[in-house]
mmCIF file of C-alpha atoms in Angstrom:
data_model
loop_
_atom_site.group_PDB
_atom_site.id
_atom_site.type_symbol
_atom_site.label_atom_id
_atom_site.label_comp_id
_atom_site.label_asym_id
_atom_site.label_seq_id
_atom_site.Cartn_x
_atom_site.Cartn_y
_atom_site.Cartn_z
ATOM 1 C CA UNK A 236 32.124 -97.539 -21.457
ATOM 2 C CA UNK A 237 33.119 -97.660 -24.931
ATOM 3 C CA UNK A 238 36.608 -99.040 -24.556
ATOM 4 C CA UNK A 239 34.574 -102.012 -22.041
ATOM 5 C CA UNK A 240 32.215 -103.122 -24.876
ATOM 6 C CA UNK A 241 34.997 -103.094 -27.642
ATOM 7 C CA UNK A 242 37.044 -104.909 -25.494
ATOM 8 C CA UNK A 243 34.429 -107.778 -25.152
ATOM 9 C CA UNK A 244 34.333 -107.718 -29.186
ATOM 10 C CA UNK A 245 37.633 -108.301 -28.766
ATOM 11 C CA UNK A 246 38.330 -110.986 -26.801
ATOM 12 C CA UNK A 247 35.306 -112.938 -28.564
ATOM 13 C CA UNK A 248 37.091 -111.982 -31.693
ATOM 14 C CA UNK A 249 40.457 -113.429 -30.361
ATOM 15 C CA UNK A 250 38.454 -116.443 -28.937
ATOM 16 C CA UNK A 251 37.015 -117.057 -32.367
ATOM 17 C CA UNK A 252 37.962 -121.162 -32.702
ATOM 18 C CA UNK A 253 37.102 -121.905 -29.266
ATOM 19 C CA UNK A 254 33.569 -119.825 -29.911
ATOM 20 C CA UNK A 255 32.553 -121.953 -33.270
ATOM 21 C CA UNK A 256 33.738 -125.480 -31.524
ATOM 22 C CA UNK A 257 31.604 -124.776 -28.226
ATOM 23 C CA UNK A 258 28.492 -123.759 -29.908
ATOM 24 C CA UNK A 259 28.377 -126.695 -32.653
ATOM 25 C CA UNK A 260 28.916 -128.619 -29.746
ATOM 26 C CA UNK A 261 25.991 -126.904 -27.562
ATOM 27 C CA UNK A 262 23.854 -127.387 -30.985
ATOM 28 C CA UNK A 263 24.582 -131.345 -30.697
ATOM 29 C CA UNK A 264 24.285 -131.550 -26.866
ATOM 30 C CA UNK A 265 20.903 -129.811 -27.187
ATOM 31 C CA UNK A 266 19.216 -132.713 -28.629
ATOM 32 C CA UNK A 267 21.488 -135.761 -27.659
ATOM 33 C CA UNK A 268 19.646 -137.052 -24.867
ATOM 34 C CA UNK A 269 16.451 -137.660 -27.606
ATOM 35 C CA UNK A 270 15.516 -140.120 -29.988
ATOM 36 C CA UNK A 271 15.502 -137.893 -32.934
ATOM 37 C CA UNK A 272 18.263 -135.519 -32.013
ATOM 38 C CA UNK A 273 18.912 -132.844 -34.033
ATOM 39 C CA UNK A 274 15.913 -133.293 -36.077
ATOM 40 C CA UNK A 275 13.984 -131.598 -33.178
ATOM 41 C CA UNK A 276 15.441 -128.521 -34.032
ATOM 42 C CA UNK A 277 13.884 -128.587 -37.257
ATOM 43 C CA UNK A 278 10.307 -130.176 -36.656
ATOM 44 C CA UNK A 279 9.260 -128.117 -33.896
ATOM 45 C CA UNK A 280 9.374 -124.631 -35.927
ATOM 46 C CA UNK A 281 8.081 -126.393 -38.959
ATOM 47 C CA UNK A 282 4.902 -127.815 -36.915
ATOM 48 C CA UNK A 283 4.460 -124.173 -35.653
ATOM 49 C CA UNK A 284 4.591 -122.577 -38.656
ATOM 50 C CA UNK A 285 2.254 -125.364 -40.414
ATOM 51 C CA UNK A 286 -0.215 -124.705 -37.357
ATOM 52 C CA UNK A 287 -0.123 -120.515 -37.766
ATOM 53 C CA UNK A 288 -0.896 -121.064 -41.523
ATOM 54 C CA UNK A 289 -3.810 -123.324 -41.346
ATOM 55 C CA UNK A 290 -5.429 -121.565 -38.589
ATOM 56 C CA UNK A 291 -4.673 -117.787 -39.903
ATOM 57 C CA UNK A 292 -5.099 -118.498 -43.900
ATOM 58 C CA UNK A 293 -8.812 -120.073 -42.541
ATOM 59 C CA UNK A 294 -9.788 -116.835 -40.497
ATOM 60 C CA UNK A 295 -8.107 -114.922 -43.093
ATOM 61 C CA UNK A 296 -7.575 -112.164 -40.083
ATOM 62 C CA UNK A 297 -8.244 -109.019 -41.196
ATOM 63 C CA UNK A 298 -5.184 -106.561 -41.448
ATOM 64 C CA UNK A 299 -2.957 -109.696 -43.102
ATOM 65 C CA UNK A 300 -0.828 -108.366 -46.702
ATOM 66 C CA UNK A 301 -2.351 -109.052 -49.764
ATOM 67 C CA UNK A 302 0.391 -108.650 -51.724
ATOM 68 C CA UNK A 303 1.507 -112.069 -51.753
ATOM 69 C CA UNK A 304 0.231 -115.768 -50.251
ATOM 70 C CA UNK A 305 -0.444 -115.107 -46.553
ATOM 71 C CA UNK A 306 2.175 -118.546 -45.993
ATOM 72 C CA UNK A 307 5.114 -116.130 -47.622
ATOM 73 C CA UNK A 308 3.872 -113.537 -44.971
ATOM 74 C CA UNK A 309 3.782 -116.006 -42.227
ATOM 75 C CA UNK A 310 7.370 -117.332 -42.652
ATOM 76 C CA UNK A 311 9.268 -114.153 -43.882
ATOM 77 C CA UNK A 312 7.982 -112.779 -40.198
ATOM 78 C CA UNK A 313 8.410 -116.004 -38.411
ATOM 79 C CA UNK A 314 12.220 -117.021 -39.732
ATOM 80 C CA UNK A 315 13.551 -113.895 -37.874
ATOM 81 C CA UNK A 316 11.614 -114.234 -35.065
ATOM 82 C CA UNK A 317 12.258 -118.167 -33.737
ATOM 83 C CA UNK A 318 15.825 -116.988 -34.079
ATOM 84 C CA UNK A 319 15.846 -114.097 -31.783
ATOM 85 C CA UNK A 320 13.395 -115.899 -29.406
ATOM 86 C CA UNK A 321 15.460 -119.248 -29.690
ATOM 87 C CA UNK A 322 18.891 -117.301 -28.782
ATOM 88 C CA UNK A 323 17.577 -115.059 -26.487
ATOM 89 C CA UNK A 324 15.898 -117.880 -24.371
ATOM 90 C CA UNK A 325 19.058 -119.865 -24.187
ATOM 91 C CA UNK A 326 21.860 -117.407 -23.611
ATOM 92 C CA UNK A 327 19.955 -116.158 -20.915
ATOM 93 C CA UNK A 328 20.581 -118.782 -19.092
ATOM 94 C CA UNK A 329 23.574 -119.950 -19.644
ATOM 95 C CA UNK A 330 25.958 -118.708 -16.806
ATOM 96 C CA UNK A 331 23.403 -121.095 -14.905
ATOM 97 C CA UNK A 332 23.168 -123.980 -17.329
ATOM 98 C CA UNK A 333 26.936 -123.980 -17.409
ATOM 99 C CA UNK A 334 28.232 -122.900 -13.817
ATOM 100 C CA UNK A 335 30.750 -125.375 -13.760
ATOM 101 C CA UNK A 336 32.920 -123.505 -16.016
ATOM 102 C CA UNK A 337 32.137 -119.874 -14.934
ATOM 103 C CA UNK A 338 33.682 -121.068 -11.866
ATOM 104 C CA UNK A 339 36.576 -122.141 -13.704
ATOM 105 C CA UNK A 340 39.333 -119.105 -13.249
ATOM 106 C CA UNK A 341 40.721 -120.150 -16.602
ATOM 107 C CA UNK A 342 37.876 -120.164 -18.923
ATOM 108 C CA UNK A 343 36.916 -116.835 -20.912
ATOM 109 C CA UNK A 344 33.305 -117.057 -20.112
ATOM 110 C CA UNK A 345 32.881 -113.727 -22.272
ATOM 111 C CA UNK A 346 32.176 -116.540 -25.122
ATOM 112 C CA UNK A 347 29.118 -118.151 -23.771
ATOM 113 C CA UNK A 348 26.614 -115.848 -24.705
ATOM 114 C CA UNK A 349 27.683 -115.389 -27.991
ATOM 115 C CA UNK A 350 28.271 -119.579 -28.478
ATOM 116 C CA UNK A 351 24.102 -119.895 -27.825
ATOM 117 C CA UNK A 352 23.695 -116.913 -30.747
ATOM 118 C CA UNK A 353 25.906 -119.113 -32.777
ATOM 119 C CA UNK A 354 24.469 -122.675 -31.829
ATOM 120 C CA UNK A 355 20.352 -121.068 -32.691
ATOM 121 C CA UNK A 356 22.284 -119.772 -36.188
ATOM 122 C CA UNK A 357 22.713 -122.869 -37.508
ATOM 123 C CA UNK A 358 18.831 -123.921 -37.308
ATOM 124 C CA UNK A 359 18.424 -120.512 -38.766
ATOM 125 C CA UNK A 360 20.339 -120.239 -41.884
ATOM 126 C CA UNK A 361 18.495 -123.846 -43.101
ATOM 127 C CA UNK A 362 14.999 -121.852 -42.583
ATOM 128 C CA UNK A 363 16.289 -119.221 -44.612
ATOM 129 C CA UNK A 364 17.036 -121.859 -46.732
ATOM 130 C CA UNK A 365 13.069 -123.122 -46.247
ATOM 131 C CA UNK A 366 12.078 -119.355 -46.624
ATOM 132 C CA UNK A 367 13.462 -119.054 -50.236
ATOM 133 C CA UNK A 368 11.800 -122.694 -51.098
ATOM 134 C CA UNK A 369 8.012 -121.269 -50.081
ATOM 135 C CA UNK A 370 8.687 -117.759 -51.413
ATOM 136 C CA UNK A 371 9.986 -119.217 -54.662
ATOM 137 C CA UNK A 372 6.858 -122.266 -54.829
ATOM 138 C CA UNK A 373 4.783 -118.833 -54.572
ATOM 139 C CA UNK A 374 6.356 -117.140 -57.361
ATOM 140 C CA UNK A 375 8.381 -114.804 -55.570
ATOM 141 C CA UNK A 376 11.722 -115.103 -56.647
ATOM 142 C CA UNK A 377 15.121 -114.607 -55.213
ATOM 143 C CA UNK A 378 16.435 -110.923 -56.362
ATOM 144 C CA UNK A 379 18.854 -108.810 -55.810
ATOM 145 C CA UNK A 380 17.433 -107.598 -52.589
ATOM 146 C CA UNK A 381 18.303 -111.198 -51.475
ATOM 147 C CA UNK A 382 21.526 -110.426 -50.911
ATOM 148 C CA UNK A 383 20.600 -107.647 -48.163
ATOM 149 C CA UNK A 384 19.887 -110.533 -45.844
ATOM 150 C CA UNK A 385 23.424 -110.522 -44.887
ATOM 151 C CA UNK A 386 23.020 -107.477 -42.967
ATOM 152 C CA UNK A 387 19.356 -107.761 -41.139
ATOM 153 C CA UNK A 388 21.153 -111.189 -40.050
ATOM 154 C CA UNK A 389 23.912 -108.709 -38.943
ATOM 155 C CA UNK A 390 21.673 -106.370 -37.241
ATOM 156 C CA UNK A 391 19.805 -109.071 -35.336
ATOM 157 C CA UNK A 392 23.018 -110.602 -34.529
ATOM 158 C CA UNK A 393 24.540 -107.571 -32.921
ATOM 159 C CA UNK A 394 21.127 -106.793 -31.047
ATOM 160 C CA UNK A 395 20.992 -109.717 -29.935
ATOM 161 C CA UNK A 396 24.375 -109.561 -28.137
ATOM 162 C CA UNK A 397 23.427 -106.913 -26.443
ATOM 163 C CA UNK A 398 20.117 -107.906 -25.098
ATOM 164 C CA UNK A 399 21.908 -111.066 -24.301
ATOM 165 C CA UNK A 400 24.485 -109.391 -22.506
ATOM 166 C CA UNK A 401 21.924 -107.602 -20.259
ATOM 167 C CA UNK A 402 20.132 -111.033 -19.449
ATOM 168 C CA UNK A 403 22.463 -113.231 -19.207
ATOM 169 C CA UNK A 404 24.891 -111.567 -16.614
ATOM 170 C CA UNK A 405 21.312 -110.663 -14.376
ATOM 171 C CA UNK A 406 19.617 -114.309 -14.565
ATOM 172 C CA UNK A 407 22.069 -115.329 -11.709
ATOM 173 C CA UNK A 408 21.117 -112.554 -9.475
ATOM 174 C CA UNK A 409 17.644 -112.966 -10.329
ATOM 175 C CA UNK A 410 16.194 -116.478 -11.523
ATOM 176 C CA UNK A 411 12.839 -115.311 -12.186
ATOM 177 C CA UNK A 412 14.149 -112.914 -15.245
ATOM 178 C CA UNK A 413 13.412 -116.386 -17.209
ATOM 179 C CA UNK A 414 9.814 -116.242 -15.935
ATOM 180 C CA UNK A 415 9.092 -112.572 -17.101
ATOM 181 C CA UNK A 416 10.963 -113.075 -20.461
ATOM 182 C CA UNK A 417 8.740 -116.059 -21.344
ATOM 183 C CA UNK A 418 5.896 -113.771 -20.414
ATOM 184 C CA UNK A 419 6.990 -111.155 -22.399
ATOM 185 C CA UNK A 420 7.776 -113.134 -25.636
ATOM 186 C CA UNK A 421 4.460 -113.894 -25.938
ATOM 187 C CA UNK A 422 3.587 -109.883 -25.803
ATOM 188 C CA UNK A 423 5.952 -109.002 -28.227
ATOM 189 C CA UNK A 424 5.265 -111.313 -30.919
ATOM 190 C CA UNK A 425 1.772 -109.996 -31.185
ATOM 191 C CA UNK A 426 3.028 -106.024 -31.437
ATOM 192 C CA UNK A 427 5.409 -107.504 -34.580
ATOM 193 C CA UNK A 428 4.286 -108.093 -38.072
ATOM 194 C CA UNK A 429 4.291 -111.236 -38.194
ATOM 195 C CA UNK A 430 0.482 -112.801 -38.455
ATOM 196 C CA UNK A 431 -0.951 -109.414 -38.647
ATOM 197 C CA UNK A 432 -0.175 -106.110 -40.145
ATOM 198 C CA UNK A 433 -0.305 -102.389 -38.263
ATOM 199 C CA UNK A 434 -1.127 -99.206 -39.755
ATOM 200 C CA UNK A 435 -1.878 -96.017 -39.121
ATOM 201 C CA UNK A 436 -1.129 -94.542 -35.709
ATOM 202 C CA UNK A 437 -0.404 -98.237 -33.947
ATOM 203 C CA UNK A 438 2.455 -98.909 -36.518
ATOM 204 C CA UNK A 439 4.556 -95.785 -35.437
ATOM 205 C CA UNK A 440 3.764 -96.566 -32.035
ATOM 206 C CA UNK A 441 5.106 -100.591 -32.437
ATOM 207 C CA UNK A 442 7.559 -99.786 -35.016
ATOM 208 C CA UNK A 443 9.887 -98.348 -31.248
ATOM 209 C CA UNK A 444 10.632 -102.073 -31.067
ATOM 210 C CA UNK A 445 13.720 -102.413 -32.977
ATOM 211 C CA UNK A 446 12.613 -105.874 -33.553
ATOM 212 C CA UNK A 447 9.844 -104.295 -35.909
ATOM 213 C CA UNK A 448 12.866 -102.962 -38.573
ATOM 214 C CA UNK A 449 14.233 -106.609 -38.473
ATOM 215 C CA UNK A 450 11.466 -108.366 -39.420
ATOM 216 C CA UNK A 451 10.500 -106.109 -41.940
ATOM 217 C CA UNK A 452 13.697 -106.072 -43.614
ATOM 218 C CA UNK A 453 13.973 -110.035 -43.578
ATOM 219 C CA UNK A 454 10.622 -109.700 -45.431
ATOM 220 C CA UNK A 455 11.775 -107.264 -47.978
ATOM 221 C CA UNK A 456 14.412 -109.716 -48.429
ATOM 222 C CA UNK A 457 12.930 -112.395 -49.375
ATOM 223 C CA UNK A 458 10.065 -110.448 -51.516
ATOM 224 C CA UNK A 459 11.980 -108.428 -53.218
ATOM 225 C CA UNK A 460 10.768 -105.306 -51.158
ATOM 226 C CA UNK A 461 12.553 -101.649 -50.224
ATOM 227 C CA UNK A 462 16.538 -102.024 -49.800
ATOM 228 C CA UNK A 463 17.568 -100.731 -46.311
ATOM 229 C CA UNK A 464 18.564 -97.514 -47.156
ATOM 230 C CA UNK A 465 15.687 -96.780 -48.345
ATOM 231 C CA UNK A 466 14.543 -96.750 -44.632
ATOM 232 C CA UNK A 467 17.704 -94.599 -43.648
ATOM 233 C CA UNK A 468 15.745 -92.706 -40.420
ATOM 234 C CA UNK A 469 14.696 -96.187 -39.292
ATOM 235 C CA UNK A 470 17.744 -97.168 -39.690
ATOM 236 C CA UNK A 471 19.235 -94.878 -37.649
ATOM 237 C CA UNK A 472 16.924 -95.124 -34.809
ATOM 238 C CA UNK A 473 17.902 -99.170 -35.078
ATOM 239 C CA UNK A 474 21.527 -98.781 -34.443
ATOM 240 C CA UNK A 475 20.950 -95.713 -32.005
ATOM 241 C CA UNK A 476 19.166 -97.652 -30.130
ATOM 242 C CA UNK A 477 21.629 -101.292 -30.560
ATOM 243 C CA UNK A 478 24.333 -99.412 -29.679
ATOM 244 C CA UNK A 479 23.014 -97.722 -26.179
ATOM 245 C CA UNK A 480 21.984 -101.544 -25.574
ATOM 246 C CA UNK A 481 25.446 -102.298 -25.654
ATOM 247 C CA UNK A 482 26.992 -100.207 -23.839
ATOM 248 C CA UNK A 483 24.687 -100.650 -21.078
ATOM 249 C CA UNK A 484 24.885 -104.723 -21.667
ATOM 250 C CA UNK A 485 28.838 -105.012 -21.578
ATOM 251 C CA UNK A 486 28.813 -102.579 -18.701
ATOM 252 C CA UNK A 487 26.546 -104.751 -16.405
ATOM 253 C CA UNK A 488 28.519 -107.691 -17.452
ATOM 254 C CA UNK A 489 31.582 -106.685 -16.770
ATOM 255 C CA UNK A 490 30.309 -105.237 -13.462
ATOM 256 C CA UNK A 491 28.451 -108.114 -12.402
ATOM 257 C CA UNK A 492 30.720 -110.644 -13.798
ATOM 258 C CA UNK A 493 33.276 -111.010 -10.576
ATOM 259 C CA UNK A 494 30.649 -112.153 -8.607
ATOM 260 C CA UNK A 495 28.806 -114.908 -10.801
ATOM 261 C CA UNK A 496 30.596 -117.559 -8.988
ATOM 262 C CA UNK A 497 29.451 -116.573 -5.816
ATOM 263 C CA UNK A 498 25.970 -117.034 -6.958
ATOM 264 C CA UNK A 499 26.021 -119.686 -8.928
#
């Protein structure tokens, strides 16, 4: 099972050129057909995030930090989250959305999931981009525990592949996994910190969602909060529980793989 997922790595590895051109080129398909293009990609998260901060920074819900402008709360949460969301939604489906080349014998189609990861990074490193703008216009300065951004974009890159491994090679089988996961989205944005903050008993409980170590660590990023060792048993539990999710992920794909053209 081991030697099967390191393989995968592998052969994405080796298929590295082909990888970057097909996602930049699924990132300009995405919005060609529109009058703005790729400026979609930008103004729908911003109106979002606009809309959250009005409505939340009004109610002032109770539970939100304190420790800084509930907008620098909002976004540090947010940033993290339209990526995973954004990747997850779209490499789910796309053995389906493009069928016409898993049924090609020739093409590596071990590089599709990983090209929609790529093509949702690009909108994502601008907001990070954004992110440091409103932290900075609310006095909270780029540090040194910046620079641990690299690996929370790591770790949600690598969970990520394996969730996406899992969902992508079942969405043929069973079309209605896009259904459920749109259901579920909604659930699990409400059990992150992200417009509210746990505590006591209801934070260890939510905190099983690795999710919940990303988002906090993107925070901590940008604010200047704990480095990541300093949540070493969290840690731990994180890449426990990424790496079982890859071993099961590049197992069912490899398994269900053969018979994607039949379905498709």
């Amino acid at each position: 099972m081991i030697r099967e997922t390191l393989s995968i790595f592998k052969n994405i590895f080796e298929n590295r050129k082909l990888l970057i051109q097909f996602s930049f080129n699924d990132f300009k398909s995405k919005y060609a057909g529109s009058a703005l293009g790729i400026i979609w990609a930008f103004i729908t998260p911003l109106v979002t995030v606009l809309t959250y901060w009005f409505v939340f920074s009004q109610i002032r819900q109770q539970g939100a930090n304190e420790e800084y402008p509930f907008i620098v709360y909002l976004v540090t949460g947010l940033i993290p989250w339209f990526f995973f969301s954004d990747s997850l939604l779209s490499a789910t489906n796309v053995f389906r959305e493009y069928s016409y080349l898993v049924k090609k014998v020739v093409f590596n189609v071990q590089i599709l999931p990983t090209s929609k990861i790529l093509s949702s990074l690009y909108t994502h490193l601008f907001f990070i981009v954004i992110g440091f703008g409103i932290t900075s216009l609310s006095g909270i300065y780029p540090s040194l525990q910046s620079i641990q951004l690299i690996y929370y974009l790591f770790c949600l890159i690598i969970f990520l592949t394996g969730v996406t491994w899992l969902t992508s090679s079942t969405q043929p089988f069973l079309p209605d996994i896009m259904q459920f996961i749109n259901v579920a989205m909604q659930t699990i944005m409400w059990t992150l910190p992200i417009l509210w903050q746990p505590s006591g008993w209801i934070e260890k409980v939510l905190k099983l969602n690795p999710l919940y170590y990303i988002i906090q660590g993107y925070r901590d990023s940008f604010t200047g909060g704990a480095w990541f060792w300093e949540h070493w048993q969290y840690g731990l539990y994180f890449w426990a529980f990424t790496i079982v999710l890859l071993l099961i992920g590049s197992t069912v794909f490899r398994r269900l793989k053969p018979h994607f053209s039949d379905v498709l």
